[in-house]
XYZ file of C-alpha atoms in Angstrom:
281
model
C -25.884 -18.993 -19.958
C -26.983 -16.228 -21.789
C -30.254 -14.664 -21.374
C -31.501 -14.821 -25.010
C -33.305 -17.409 -26.586
C -31.383 -20.315 -28.172
C -32.256 -19.113 -31.871
C -31.230 -16.100 -31.502
C -27.915 -16.856 -30.224
C -27.495 -19.072 -33.133
C -27.854 -15.999 -35.415
C -25.973 -13.914 -33.494
C -22.865 -16.145 -33.552
C -23.292 -17.797 -37.336
C -20.373 -15.751 -38.923
C -18.119 -17.386 -36.328
C -19.326 -20.947 -36.993
C -17.168 -23.265 -39.249
C -18.934 -24.736 -42.327
C -19.892 -27.796 -40.944
C -21.513 -25.744 -38.041
C -23.178 -23.442 -40.025
C -24.941 -26.623 -41.980
C -26.099 -27.542 -38.307
C -27.446 -24.221 -37.741
C -29.153 -23.648 -40.883
C -30.746 -26.816 -40.367
C -32.214 -25.964 -36.891
C -33.181 -22.913 -37.925
C -35.110 -23.923 -40.457
C -36.653 -27.145 -38.066
C -37.299 -25.428 -35.107
C -40.687 -27.399 -34.377
C -38.846 -30.850 -35.321
C -35.811 -30.484 -33.741
C -37.247 -30.564 -30.118
C -38.673 -34.116 -30.775
C -35.667 -35.469 -32.719
C -32.576 -37.429 -31.304
C -29.167 -36.604 -31.741
C -28.378 -39.641 -33.876
C -31.219 -39.046 -36.147
C -30.218 -35.471 -36.673
C -26.583 -36.553 -37.387
C -27.789 -38.821 -39.860
C -29.753 -36.167 -41.303
C -27.029 -33.800 -41.675
C -24.518 -36.454 -42.221
C -22.377 -35.472 -39.558
C -21.153 -37.040 -36.221
C -22.721 -36.591 -33.091
C -19.372 -35.643 -31.875
C -19.765 -32.430 -34.137
C -23.307 -31.757 -32.910
C -22.275 -31.847 -29.084
C -19.402 -29.340 -29.799
C -21.964 -27.113 -31.871
C -23.902 -27.275 -28.462
C -20.989 -26.563 -26.179
C -20.339 -23.362 -28.391
C -23.465 -21.944 -27.786
C -22.814 -22.392 -24.157
C -25.215 -25.739 -23.642
C -24.195 -28.672 -21.569
C -25.146 -31.087 -24.433
C -27.716 -31.478 -27.097
C -30.485 -31.934 -24.550
C -30.042 -28.789 -22.932
C -30.314 -27.064 -26.462
C -33.395 -29.028 -27.417
C -35.282 -27.617 -23.989
C -34.124 -24.151 -24.897
C -35.352 -24.349 -28.262
C -38.856 -26.174 -26.633
C -39.377 -22.838 -24.369
C -39.202 -20.536 -27.484
C -42.624 -22.029 -28.687
C -41.812 -21.246 -32.086
C -44.858 -20.498 -34.630
C -46.049 -23.139 -36.825
C -45.086 -21.173 -40.007
C -46.057 -23.857 -42.201
C -49.445 -23.233 -41.349
C -49.415 -19.656 -40.913
C -48.025 -19.010 -44.217
C -50.549 -21.548 -45.942
C -52.483 -19.562 -48.492
C -55.042 -22.257 -48.655
C -55.876 -22.838 -45.087
C -55.979 -19.263 -43.874
C -57.935 -16.359 -43.949
C -56.649 -12.612 -44.443
C -57.011 -11.847 -41.063
C -55.314 -14.972 -39.894
C -52.525 -13.839 -41.905
C -52.140 -10.240 -40.630
C -52.198 -11.498 -37.304
C -49.565 -13.914 -37.919
C -47.101 -11.302 -39.609
C -48.007 -9.010 -36.412
C -47.344 -11.861 -34.193
C -43.977 -12.611 -35.653
C -42.845 -9.005 -35.375
C -43.744 -8.962 -31.635
C -41.608 -11.747 -31.282
C -38.825 -10.523 -33.210
C -39.115 -7.198 -30.846
C -39.634 -9.710 -27.546
C -36.180 -11.585 -28.626
C -34.344 -8.322 -29.303
C -35.332 -7.205 -25.857
C -34.097 -10.229 -24.230
C -30.471 -9.125 -26.125
C -30.380 -6.079 -24.533
C -28.220 -5.466 -21.339
C -29.448 -3.079 -19.356
C -26.294 -1.501 -18.056
C -25.100 -1.157 -21.725
C -28.221 0.652 -22.786
C -27.641 3.456 -19.635
C -24.188 3.431 -20.369
C -24.767 4.615 -23.987
C -27.307 6.873 -23.144
C -24.713 8.588 -20.495
C -22.168 8.636 -23.167
C -24.275 10.076 -25.324
C -25.923 12.698 -23.410
C -22.688 14.389 -22.536
C -21.207 14.405 -25.899
C -20.330 17.649 -27.972
C -20.888 15.721 -31.108
C -22.302 12.691 -32.577
C -21.636 10.871 -35.819
C -23.930 8.292 -37.221
C -22.140 5.577 -39.580
C -24.707 3.377 -41.084
C -24.171 2.552 -44.884
C -26.337 0.197 -46.827
C -29.347 -0.548 -45.799
C -28.476 0.470 -42.675
C -28.392 4.267 -43.688
C -32.356 4.126 -43.366
C -31.859 3.510 -39.937
C -29.369 6.338 -39.577
C -31.601 8.706 -40.647
C -34.182 7.751 -38.284
C -31.403 7.840 -35.431
C -30.513 11.209 -36.177
C -34.402 12.498 -36.432
C -35.009 11.220 -32.704
C -31.669 12.460 -31.303
C -31.969 15.934 -33.017
C -35.171 16.148 -30.939
C -32.740 16.231 -27.603
C -31.086 19.321 -29.049
C -27.846 17.281 -29.537
C -25.236 18.114 -32.265
C -25.763 14.997 -34.536
C -24.836 14.199 -38.152
C -24.998 11.206 -40.677
C -23.743 10.750 -44.152
C -23.057 7.856 -46.407
C -20.583 9.614 -48.414
C -16.831 8.703 -47.655
C -15.442 12.005 -47.872
C -17.865 13.517 -45.479
C -17.473 10.972 -43.392
C -13.566 11.652 -42.964
C -14.102 15.386 -42.787
C -16.511 14.463 -39.845
C -14.256 12.346 -37.560
C -11.255 14.757 -38.455
C -13.365 17.562 -36.777
C -14.361 15.466 -33.597
C -12.789 15.918 -30.487
C -12.294 13.331 -27.527
C -15.896 14.158 -26.417
C -17.755 13.069 -29.753
C -19.241 9.621 -30.217
C -19.952 7.516 -33.051
C -22.778 5.329 -33.478
C -22.181 2.166 -35.832
C -25.219 0.787 -37.235
C -24.215 -2.227 -39.271
C -26.095 -6.047 -39.999
C -23.259 -7.494 -41.322
C -20.698 -6.869 -38.354
C -18.110 -6.072 -40.658
C -15.874 -2.927 -41.258
C -15.166 -2.850 -44.705
C -13.987 0.661 -45.957
C -15.049 2.250 -42.681
C -11.991 0.718 -40.799
C -9.435 3.686 -41.801
C -12.131 6.105 -40.209
C -12.672 3.977 -36.909
C -8.755 3.363 -36.589
C -8.702 7.216 -36.658
C -11.528 7.568 -34.365
C -10.088 5.065 -32.021
C -6.631 7.154 -32.103
C -8.587 10.344 -31.081
C -10.357 8.406 -28.104
C -13.683 9.123 -29.616
C -16.209 6.507 -28.269
C -17.630 3.986 -30.247
C -21.105 2.528 -29.935
C -22.147 -0.403 -32.206
C -25.754 -1.437 -33.062
C -25.232 -4.785 -34.558
C -26.422 -8.319 -34.965
C -23.494 -10.546 -34.537
C -21.984 -10.777 -31.166
C -18.532 -11.792 -32.434
C -17.341 -9.544 -35.229
C -14.882 -6.825 -36.488
C -17.148 -3.831 -35.236
C -18.058 -5.639 -31.856
C -14.214 -6.095 -31.109
C -13.548 -2.344 -31.561
C -16.643 -0.948 -30.205
C -16.435 0.617 -26.670
C -20.140 -0.339 -26.096
C -22.128 -3.014 -28.025
C -25.713 -3.325 -28.407
C -27.237 -6.698 -29.859
C -30.099 -6.575 -32.323
C -32.554 -9.441 -33.667
C -33.318 -10.818 -37.395
C -35.982 -13.334 -37.478
C -36.502 -14.712 -41.231
C -39.546 -15.641 -42.387
C -41.121 -17.007 -45.820
C -42.836 -13.338 -46.222
C -40.328 -11.256 -45.009
C -36.336 -11.028 -45.154
C -33.682 -10.493 -42.571
C -33.327 -6.756 -43.195
C -37.030 -5.781 -42.194
C -36.975 -7.659 -39.087
C -33.464 -6.466 -38.237
C -34.703 -2.917 -38.645
C -37.521 -3.078 -36.413
C -35.202 -4.415 -33.850
C -32.840 -1.603 -34.429
C -35.520 1.216 -34.453
C -36.728 -0.198 -31.113
C -33.269 0.105 -29.636
C -32.892 3.597 -30.852
C -36.429 4.257 -29.389
C -34.954 2.483 -26.124
C -31.755 5.167 -26.229
C -33.676 7.880 -27.008
C -35.985 7.237 -23.886
C -33.275 6.874 -21.552
C -31.892 10.210 -22.784
C -34.859 12.325 -22.582
C -35.664 11.158 -18.979
C -32.158 12.636 -18.172
C -32.812 15.724 -19.605
C -36.674 15.925 -17.724
C -38.464 19.261 -18.192
C -35.931 20.694 -20.730
C -36.821 18.022 -22.962
C -40.651 18.554 -22.520
C -40.035 22.324 -23.551
C -38.387 21.070 -26.348
C -40.827 18.656 -27.772
C -43.389 21.478 -27.324
C -41.426 23.967 -29.169
C -41.355 21.206 -32.044
C -44.955 20.434 -31.696
C -45.856 24.176 -31.835
C -43.545 25.172 -34.959
C -45.235 21.929 -36.812
C -48.432 22.861 -35.996
C -47.870 26.423 -36.940
C -46.736 25.128 -40.209
C -49.374 22.508 -41.230
C -51.839 25.753 -40.400
C -50.846 27.940 -43.001
């Protein structure tokens, strides 16, 4: 069994599901509180699918049947969203506490997805690279800039750009000691495929930070670090994914900083001195 929660595993494998499996997945994710007490016959009737389809869905998640899936969901102790997001029954303080609790839950699920050995391996590779290129288009481009800011504090040669031509130039100038970090929500390569093919031909390492366990990006990446997106009535998936990805970036930064020990502390002190001097003018 995987160490991440049932709902997290459903989301990470979602893009591999058939149409019928997505119907089952959507219903489960929208009814987490009710599924734990729902017999398989009732679920089959609700969805107009056969019991065998539900059992195959459970097996695809590595559960030995529907009962084991329900037990896993029960252990997640999902928050009663219908109560949390009811404007009429909650104070502003309760609402703010609920949003905060949901963000914390997202980070906790994201942490469960992280395989420490993979994160350590990624930190080792990044520490010894001569050039790092961060590829993060669309919404993920915001994460690319955050990652660049953190990594440059470590004294590494780091670039990020969303322009395709500049991405071409950067990869063409990289050596086998270079590393690419791919940050993406969908797991699809899209227009980046020719660039990644070029990078692979030059033996450039690829580190992927993605939502989906099985995708085009995870198939070509040397290291895959999974993130989590938990959707709610008040927020969209991109925001929670962003929290999860920032947490992963911070984990990588901390591991890399520890490897540099005193040299990193001196570098941070230099940055702080420069910023303090600028602000005091």
